[in-house]
Coordinates of C-alpha atoms in Angstrom, one line a residue:
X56 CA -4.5 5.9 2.5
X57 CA -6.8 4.1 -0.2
X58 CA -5.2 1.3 -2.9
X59 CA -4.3 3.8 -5.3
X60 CA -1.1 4.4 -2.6
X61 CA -0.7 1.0 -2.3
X62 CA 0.1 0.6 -6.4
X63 CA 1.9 4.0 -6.6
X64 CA 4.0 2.8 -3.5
X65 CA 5.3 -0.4 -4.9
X66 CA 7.6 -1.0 -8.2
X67 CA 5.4 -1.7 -11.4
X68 CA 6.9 -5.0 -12.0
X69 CA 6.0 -6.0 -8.8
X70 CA 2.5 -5.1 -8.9
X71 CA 2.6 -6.9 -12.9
X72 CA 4.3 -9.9 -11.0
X73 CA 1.3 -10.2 -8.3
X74 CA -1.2 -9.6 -10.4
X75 CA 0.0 -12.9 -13.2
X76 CA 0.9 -15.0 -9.6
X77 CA -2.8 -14.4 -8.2
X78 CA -4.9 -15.1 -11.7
X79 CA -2.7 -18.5 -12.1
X80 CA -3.3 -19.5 -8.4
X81 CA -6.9 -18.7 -8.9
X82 CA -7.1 -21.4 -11.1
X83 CA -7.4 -23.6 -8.4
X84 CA -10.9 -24.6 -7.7
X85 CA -10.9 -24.6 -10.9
X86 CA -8.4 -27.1 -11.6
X87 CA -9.1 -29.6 -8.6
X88 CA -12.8 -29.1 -10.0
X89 CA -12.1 -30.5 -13.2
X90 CA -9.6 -33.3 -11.8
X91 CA -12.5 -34.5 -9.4
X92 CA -15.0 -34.5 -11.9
X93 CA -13.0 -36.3 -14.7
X94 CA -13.6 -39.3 -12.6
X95 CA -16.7 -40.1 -13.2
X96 CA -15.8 -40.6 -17.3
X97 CA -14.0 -43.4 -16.0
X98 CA -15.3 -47.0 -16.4
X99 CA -14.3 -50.5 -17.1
X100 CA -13.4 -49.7 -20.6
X101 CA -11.1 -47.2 -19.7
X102 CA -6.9 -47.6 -20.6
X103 CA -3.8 -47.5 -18.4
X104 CA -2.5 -45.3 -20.7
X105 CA -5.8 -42.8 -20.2
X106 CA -5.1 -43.3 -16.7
X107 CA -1.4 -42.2 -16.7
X108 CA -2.7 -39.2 -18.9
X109 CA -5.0 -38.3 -16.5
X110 CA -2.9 -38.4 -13.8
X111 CA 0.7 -37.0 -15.6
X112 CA -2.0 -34.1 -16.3
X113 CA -3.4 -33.6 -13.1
X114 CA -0.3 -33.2 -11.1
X115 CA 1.1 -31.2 -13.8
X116 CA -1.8 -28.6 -13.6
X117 CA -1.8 -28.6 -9.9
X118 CA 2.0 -28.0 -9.9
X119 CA 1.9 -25.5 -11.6
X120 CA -1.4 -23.7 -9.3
X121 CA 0.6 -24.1 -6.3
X122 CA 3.6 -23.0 -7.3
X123 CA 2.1 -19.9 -8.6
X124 CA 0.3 -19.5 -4.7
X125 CA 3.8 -19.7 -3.4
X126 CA 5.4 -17.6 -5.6
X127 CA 2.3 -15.0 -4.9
X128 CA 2.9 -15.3 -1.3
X129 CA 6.8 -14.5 -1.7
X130 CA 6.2 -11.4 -4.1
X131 CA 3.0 -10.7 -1.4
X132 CA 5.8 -10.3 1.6
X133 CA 8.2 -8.2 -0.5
X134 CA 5.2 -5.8 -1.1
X135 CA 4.0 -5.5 2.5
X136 CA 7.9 -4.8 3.5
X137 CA 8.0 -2.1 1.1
X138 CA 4.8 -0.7 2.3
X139 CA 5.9 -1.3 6.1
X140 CA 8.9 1.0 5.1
X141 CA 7.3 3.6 3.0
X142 CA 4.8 3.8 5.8
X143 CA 6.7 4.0 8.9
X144 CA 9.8 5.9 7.8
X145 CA 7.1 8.5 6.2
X146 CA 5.6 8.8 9.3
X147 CA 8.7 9.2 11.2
X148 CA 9.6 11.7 8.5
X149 CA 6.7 13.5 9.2
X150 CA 7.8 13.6 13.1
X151 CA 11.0 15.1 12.5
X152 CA 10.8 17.5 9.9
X153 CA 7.2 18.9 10.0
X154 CA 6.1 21.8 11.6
X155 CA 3.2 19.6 13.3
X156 CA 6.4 17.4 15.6
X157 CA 4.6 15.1 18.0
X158 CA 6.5 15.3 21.2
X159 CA 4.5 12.7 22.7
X160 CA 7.1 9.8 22.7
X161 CA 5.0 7.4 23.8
X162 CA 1.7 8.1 20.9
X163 CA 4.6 7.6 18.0
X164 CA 6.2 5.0 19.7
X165 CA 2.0 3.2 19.9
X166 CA 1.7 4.3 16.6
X167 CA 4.5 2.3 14.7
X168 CA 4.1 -0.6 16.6
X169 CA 0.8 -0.9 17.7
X170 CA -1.2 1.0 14.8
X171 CA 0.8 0.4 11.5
X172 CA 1.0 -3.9 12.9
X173 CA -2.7 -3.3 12.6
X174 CA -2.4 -1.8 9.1
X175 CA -0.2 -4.6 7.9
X176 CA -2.1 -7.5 9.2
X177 CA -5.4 -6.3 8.7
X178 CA -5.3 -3.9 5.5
X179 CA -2.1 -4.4 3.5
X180 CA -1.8 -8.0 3.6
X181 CA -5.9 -8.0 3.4
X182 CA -6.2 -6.0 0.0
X183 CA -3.8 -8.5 -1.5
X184 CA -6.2 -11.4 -0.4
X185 CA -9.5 -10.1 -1.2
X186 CA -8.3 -9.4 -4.7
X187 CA -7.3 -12.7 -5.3
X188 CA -10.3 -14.4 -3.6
X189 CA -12.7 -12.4 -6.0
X190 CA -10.5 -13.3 -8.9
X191 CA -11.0 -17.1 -7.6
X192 CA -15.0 -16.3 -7.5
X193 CA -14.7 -14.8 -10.8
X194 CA -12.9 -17.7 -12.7
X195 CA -14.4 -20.3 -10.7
X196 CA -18.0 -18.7 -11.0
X197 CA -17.3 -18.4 -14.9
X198 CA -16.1 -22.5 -14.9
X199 CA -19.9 -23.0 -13.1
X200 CA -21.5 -21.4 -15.9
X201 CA -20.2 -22.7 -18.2
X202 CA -21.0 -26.6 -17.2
X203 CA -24.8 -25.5 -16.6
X204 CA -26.1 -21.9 -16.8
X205 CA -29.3 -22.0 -14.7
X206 CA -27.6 -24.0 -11.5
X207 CA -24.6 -21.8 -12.0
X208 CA -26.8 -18.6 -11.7
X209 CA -28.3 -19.8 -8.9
X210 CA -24.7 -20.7 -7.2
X211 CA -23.1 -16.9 -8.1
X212 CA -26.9 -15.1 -6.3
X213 CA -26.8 -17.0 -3.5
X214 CA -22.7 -16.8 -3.2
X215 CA -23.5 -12.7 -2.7
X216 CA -25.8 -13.3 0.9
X217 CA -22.2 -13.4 2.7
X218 CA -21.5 -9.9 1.4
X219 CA -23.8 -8.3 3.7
X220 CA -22.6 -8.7 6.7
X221 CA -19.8 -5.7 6.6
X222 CA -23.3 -3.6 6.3
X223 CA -24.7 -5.2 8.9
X224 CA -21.7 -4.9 11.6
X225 CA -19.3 -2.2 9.9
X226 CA -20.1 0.8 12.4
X227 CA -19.7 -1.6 15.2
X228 CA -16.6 -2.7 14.6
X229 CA -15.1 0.7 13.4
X230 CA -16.3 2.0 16.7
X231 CA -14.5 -1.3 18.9
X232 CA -11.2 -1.1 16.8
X233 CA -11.1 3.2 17.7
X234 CA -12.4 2.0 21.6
X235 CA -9.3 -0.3 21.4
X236 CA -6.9 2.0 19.5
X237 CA -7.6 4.9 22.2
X238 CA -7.6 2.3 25.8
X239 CA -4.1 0.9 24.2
X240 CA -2.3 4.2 23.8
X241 CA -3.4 5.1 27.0
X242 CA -2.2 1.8 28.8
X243 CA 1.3 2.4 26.6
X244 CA 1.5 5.8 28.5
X245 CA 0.1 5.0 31.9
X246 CA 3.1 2.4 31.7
X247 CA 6.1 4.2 30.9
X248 CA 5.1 6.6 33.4
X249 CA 5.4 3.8 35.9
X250 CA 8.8 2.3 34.9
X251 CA 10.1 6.2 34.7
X252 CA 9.0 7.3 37.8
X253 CA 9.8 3.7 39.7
X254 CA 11.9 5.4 42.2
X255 CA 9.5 8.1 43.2
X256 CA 6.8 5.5 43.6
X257 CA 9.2 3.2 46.1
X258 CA 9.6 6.3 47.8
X259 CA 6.5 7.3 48.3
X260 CA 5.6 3.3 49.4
X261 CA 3.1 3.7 46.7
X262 CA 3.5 0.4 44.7
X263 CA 0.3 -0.8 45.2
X264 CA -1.5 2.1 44.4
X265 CA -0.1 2.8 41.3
X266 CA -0.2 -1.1 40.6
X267 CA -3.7 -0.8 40.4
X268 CA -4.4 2.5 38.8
X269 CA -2.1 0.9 36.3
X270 CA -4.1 -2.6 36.5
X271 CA -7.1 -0.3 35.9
X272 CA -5.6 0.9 32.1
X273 CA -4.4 -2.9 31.4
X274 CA -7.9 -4.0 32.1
X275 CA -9.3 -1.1 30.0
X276 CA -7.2 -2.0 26.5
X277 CA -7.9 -5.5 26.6
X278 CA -11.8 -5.5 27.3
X279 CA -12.1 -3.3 24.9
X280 CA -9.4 -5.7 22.7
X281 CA -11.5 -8.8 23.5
X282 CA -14.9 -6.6 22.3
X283 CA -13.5 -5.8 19.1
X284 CA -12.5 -9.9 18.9
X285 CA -16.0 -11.1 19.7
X286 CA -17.6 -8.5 17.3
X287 CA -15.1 -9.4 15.1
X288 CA -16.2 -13.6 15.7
X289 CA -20.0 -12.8 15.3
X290 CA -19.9 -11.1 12.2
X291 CA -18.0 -14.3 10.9
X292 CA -20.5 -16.4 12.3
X293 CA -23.2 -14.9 10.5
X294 CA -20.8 -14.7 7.5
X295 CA -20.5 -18.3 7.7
X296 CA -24.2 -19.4 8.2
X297 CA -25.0 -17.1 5.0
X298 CA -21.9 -19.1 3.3
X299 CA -23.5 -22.4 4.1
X300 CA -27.1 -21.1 3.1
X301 CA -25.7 -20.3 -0.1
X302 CA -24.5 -23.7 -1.4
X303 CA -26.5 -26.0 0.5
X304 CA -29.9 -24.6 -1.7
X305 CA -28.3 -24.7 -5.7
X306 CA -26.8 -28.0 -4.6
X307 CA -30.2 -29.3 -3.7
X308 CA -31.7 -28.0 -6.5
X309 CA -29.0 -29.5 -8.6
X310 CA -29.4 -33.1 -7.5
X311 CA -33.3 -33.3 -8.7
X312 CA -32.2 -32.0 -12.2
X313 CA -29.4 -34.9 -12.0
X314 CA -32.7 -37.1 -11.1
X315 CA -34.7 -35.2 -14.0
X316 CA -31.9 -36.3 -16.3
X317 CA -31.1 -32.6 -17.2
X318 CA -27.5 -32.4 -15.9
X319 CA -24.8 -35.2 -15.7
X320 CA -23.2 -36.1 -12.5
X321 CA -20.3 -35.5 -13.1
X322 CA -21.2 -32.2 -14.4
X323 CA -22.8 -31.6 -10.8
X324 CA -19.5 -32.9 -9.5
X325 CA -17.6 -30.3 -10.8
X326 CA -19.9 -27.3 -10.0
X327 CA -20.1 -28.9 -6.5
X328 CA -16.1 -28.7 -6.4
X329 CA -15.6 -25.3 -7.7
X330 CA -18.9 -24.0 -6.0
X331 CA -16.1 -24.2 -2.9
X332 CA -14.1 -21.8 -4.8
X333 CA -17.3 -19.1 -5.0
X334 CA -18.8 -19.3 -1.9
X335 CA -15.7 -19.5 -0.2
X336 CA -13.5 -16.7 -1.4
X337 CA -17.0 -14.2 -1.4
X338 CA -17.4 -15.3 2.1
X339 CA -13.6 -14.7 3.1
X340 CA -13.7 -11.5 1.1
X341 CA -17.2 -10.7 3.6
X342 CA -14.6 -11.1 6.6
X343 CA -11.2 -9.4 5.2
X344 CA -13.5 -6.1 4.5
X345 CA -15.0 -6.3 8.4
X346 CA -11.4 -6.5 9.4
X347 CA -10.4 -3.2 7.0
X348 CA -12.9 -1.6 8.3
X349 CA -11.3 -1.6 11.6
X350 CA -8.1 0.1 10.0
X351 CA -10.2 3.1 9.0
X352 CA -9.8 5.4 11.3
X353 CA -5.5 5.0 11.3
X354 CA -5.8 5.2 7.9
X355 CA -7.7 8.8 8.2
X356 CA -5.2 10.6 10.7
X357 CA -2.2 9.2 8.4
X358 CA -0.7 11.8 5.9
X359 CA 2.0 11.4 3.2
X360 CA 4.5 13.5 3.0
X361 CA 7.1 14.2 0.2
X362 CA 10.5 12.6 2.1
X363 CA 13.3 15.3 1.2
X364 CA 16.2 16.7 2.7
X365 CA 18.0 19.7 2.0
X366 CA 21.1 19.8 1.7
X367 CA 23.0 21.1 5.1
X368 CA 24.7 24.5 4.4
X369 CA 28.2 24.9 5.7
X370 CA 28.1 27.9 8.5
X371 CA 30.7 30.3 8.0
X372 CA 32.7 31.5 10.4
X373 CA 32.4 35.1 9.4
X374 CA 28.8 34.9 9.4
X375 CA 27.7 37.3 12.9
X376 CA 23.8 36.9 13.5
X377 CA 21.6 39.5 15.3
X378 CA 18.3 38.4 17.0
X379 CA 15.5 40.6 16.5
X380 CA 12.1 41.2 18.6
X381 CA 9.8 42.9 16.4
X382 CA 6.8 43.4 18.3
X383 CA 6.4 40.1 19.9
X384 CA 3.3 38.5 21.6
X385 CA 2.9 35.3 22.7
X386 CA -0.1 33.7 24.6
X387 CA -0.8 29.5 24.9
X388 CA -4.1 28.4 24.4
X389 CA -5.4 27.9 27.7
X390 CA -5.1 32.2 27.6
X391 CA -1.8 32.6 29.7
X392 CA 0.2 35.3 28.1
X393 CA 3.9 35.4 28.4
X394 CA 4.9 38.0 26.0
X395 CA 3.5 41.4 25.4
X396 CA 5.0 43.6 23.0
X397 CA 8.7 42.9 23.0
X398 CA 11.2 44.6 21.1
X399 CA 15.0 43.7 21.4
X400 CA 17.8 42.9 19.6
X401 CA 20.8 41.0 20.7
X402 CA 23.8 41.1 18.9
X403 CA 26.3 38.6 17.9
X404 CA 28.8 37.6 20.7
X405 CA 26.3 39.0 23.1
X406 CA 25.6 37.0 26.9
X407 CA 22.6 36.7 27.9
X408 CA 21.3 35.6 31.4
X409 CA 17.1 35.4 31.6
X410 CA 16.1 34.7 35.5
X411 CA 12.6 34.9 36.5
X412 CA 9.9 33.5 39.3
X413 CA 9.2 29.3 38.5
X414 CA 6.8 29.2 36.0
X415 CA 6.7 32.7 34.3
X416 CA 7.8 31.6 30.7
X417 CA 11.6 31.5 30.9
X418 CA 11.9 28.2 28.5
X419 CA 8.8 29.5 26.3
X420 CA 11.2 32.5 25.5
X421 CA 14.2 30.4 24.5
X422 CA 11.7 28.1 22.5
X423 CA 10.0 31.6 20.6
X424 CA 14.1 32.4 19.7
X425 CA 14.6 28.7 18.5
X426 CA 11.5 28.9 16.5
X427 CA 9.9 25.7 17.8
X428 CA 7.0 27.7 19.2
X429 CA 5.8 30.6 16.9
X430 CA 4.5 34.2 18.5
X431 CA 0.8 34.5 18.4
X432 CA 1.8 38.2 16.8
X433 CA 5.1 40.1 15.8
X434 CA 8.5 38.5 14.9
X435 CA 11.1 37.0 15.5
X436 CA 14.6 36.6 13.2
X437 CA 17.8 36.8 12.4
X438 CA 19.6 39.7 10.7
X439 CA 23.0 39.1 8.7
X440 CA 24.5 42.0 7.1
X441 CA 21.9 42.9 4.7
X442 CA 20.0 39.5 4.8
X443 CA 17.0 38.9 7.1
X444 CA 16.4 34.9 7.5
X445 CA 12.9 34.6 9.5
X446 CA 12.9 30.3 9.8
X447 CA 15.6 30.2 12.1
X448 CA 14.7 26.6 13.3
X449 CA 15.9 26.0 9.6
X450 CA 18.9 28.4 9.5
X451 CA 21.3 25.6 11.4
X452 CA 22.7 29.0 13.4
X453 CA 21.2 27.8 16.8
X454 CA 22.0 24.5 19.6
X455 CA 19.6 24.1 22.2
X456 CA 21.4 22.9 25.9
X457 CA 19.0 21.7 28.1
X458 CA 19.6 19.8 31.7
X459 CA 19.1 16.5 30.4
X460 CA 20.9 16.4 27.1
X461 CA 19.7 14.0 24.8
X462 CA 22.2 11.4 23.5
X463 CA 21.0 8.4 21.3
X464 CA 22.1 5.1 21.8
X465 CA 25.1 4.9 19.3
X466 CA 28.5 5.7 19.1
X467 CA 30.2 9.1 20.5
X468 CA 30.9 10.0 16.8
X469 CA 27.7 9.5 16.3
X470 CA 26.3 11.5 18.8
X471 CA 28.4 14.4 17.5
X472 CA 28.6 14.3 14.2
X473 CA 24.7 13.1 14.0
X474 CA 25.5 10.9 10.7
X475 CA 27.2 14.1 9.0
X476 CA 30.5 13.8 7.3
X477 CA 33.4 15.0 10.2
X478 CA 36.8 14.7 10.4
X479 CA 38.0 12.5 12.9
X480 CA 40.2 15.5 13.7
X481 CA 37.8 18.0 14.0
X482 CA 35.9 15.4 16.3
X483 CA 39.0 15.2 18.3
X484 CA 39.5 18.8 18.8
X485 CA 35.8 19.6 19.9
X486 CA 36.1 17.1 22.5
X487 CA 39.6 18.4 24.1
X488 CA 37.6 22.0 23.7
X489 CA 35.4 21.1 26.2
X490 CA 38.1 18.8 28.7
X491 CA 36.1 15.2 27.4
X492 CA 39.5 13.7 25.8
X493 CA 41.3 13.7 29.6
X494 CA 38.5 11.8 30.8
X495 CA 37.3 9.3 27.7
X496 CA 40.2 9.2 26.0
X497 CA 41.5 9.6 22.4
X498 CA 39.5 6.0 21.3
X499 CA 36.2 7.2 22.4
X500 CA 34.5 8.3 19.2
X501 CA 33.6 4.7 18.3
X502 CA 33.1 3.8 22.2
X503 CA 28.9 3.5 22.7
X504 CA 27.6 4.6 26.3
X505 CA 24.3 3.5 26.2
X506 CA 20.8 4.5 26.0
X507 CA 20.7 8.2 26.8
X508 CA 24.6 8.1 28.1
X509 CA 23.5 6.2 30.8
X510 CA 27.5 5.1 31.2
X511 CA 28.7 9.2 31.4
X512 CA 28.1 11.7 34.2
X513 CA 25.6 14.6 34.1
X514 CA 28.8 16.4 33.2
X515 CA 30.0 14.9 30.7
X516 CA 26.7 14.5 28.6
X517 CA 26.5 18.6 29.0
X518 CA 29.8 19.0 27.6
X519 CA 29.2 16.7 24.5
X520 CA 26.2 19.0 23.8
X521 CA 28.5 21.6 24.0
X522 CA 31.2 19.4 21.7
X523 CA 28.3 18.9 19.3
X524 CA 27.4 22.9 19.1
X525 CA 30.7 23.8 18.5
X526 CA 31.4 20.9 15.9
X527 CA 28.5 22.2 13.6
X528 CA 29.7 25.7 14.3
X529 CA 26.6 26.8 15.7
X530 CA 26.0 31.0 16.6
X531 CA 23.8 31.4 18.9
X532 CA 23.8 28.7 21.8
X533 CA 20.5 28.2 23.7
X534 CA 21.0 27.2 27.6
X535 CA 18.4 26.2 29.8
X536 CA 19.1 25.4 33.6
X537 CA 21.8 23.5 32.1
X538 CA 24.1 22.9 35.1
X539 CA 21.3 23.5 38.0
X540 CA 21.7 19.5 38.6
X541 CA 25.0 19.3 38.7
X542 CA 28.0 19.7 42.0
X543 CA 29.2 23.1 42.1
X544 CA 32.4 22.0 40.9
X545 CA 31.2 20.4 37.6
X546 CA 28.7 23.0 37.3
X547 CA 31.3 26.1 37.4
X548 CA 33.8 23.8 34.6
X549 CA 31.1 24.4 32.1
X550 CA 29.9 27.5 32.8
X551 CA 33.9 28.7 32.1
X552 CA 33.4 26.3 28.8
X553 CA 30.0 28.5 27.9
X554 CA 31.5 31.7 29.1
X555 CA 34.4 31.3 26.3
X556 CA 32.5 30.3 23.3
X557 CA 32.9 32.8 20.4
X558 CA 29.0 32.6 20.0
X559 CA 25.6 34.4 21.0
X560 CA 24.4 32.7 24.5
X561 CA 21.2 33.3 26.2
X562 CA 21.2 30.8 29.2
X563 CA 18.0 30.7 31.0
X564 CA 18.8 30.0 35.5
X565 CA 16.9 29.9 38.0
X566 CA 19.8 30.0 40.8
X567 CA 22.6 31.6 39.7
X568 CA 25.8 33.5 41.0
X569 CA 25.6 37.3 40.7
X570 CA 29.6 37.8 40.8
X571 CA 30.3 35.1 38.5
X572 CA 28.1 36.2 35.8
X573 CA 29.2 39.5 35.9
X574 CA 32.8 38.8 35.7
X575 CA 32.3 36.8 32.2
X576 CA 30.2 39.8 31.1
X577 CA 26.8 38.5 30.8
X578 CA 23.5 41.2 30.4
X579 CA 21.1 40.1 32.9
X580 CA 17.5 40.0 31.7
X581 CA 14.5 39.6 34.2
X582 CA 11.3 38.0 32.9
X583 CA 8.2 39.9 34.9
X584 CA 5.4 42.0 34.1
X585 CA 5.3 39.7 30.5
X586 CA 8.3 41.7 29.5
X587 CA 12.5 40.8 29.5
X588 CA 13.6 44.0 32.2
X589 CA 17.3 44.5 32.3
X590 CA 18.5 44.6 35.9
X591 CA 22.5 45.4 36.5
X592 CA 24.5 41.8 37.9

């Protein structure tokens, strides 16, 4: 992320807008310079009328300098909103529809409030002002010069001693800012462990234990917070000192050429004033790039992507999928293999039930079909007719029902319909598909039941997955331990539900009924050996 994306990011009238804004308001040390330094051609000869010019002129310049700064600032916060959303909703793009998804909830929920605050304060907003404080040292250093060449040189060397500084303390405050980055992300995490698992931890009687280990992380991110602060405060007391350095020494030298006759006071007056407007921007511009530098290494791991959509293709209800094993192999990284050399097919309409020992890879093969994981070799796709589609994650033929459904805090039409354009009707008649109108009633599309569903039963959050599959007229419905939390009578509603759906299903159970199953016709699977084994119900 360098400025380049910053202009390309932002309207051109908006960058031409800032740009006009910041070279007015840099005018003034320029302008107070000159309105200070005008005094001294006063005396007793003087007018009232040169006195109501002066002053008629003065406030008329300074108007318009201020002004400009507070029109700069305005167009300055429209800029970083437009970068806020470019940036966030390009990272959140990036989440969703990449095949490098973050499931870590609580490192992308760090990210866009902890990281990107730390972009905005301390690189977006930052660029703006160290552009316009060495515009001010520019125009300012150029006023100097002109009102005495030799005392002006002397005022732009010595305003460049503060520049040094981000050499002298850049690693060490890339390295505390990364220290910090890391120790806060981990503290975010360590704490929404604790408020999820606050029930098992008063059951255990383990409050204080995990008060402290928590404790420990808290401590952790602000130490290493309060190091990057104080490395952060040194480097702008050494700025500062070199600031001071530079003015007090051309100023001195000034005043015994004022003495030698070689430079009017007033002259010195002026320099003096607008020296303010050298030093000082070059020594704030010394401190913004320490503080950028501490952005460096978000701005490394962030990538832009190209936000586009396609467009959702209507599923016909003619179109029959087969699932097809070519070969398949699949192995995680730490070297456990699940999968070796599987070749199936599974028609359309088919049932499948996959049971298997804890921990064998049950889920990893419903993941493989869903196309979220890939196979370390072989393949894995969908056959229509004479078409062969191998992204099936993109092929909109597949739902995924897991035993905690996820349901976003909105409305029930939203939760069905996920922002797509549905009938109220058709909304109406998944829900009394799956026995949800009896029980929420005929209003409850535009009802909200909180974050997750907290307001609906196990039940009923399964059965508006369930809604939500057949509403986008999915094939091939993915179930995994889907009712093993829920009472039997609950549990064997929705299983009739699944067990009547004109679709594909491979459910994944680790407890199941053997007579049930094999009444609603299901092929039982059995994951062992690294292989799916058919075994009679």
């Amino acid at each position: 992320m360098k400025i380049k994306n910053i202009i390309r990011w932002l309207p051109n009238w908006l960058v031409f807008s800032i740009i006009i804004t910041t070279i007015i308001s840099s005018f003034d040390g320029v302008v107070l310079a000159q309105v200070l330094s005008s005094i001294a051609n006063f005396n007793h000869n003087s007018t009232f009328l040169e006195v109501m010019f002066y002053a008629v002129k003065s406030f008329s310049a300074m108007a318009i300098v201020y002004f400009s700064m507070t029109l700069r600032k305005m167009l300055i916060n429209l800029a970083i909103k437009k970068l806020n959303v470019k940036l966030k909703s390009n990272f959140i793009y990036g989440q969703i529809n990449t095949s490098t998804f973050s499931s870590d909830t609580a490192d992308n929920v760090s990210k866009i409030f902890n990281d990107f605050k730390l972009v905005e304060t301390d690189y977006f907003s930052l660029m703006f002002e160290v552009f316009a404080s060495l515009l001010m040292a520019l125009i300012s250093g150029i006023y100097i010069l002109s009102l005495s060449i030799p005392i002006g040189i002397l005022f732009i060397l010595f305003s460049l001693l503060p520049m040094i500084t981000p050499k002298i303390f850049g690693k060490k405050l890339t390295a505390t800012s990364s220290k910090w980055q890391e120790d806060s992300s981990r503290f975010l995490s360590k704490v929404t462990d604790l408020f999820n698992g606050a029930n098992t931890i008063k059951t255990y009687l383990a409050e204080k234990y995990m008060y402290n280990d928590t404790d420990k992380y808290l401590n952790e991110s602000e130490n290493s917070y309060l190091l990057m602060n104080n490395w952060q405060a040194v480097t702008f007391f050494v700025a500062s000192i070199l600031s001071v350095v530079s003015y007090i020494l051309p100023i001195g030298i000034g005043l015994l050429l004022v003495i030698q006759r070689k430079i009017s006071s007033a002259a010195l007056i002026g320099i003096f004033m607008a020296s303010d407007r050298v030093v000082g921007p070059l020594g704030t511009v010394s401190e913004y790039l320490s503080k950028i530098k501490t952005t460096q290494e978000i701005r490394k791991s962030y990538s832009e992507h190209m936000i586009e959509f396609k467009a959702p293709k209507k599923i016909s209800k003619d179109i029959k999928p087969k699932i097809c094993f070519e070969n398949v192999y699949f192995t995680y990284s730490n070297g456990k293999q699940i999968i070796n050399n599987l070749n199936l097919n599974i028609t359309f309409g088919e049932k499948i039930l996959i049971t298997g020992a804890s921990g064998v890879g049950k889920s990893t093969i419903l993941n493989l079909i869903q196309g979220s994981i890939k196979p370390s070799s072989g393949k894995i796709y969908l056959r229509e007719k004479n078409s062969k589609i191998n992204n099936i994650l993109e092929s909109g033929r597949i739902a995924y029902i897991r035993q905690n459904p996820n349901l976003f805090n909105d409305t029930l039409r939203f939760n069905l319909t996920l922002g797509e354009d549905f009938s109220t009707k058709d909304c109406l008649f998944v829900l009394e598909k799956v026995g949800l109108i009896n029980e929420l009633g005929n209003d409850a599309l535009n009802r909200y039941y909180g974050e997750s569903g907290k307001n609906l039963s196990g039940g009923q959050r399964q059965r508006i997955e369930i809604a939500r599959a057949l509403l986008f007229n999915k094939k091939i419905i993915l179930i995994d331990e889907a009712t093993s939390s829920l009472d039997p009578k609950m549990s064997d509603k929705i299983n009739k539900i699944i067990q009547n759906l004109d679709c594909t299903v491979i459910e994944v159970a680790h407890y199941y009924d053997d007579i049930e199953f094999k009444h609603a016709h299901f092929t039982h699977y059995v994951l062992e050996n690294k292989t799916l084994r058919l075994k009679a119900l």
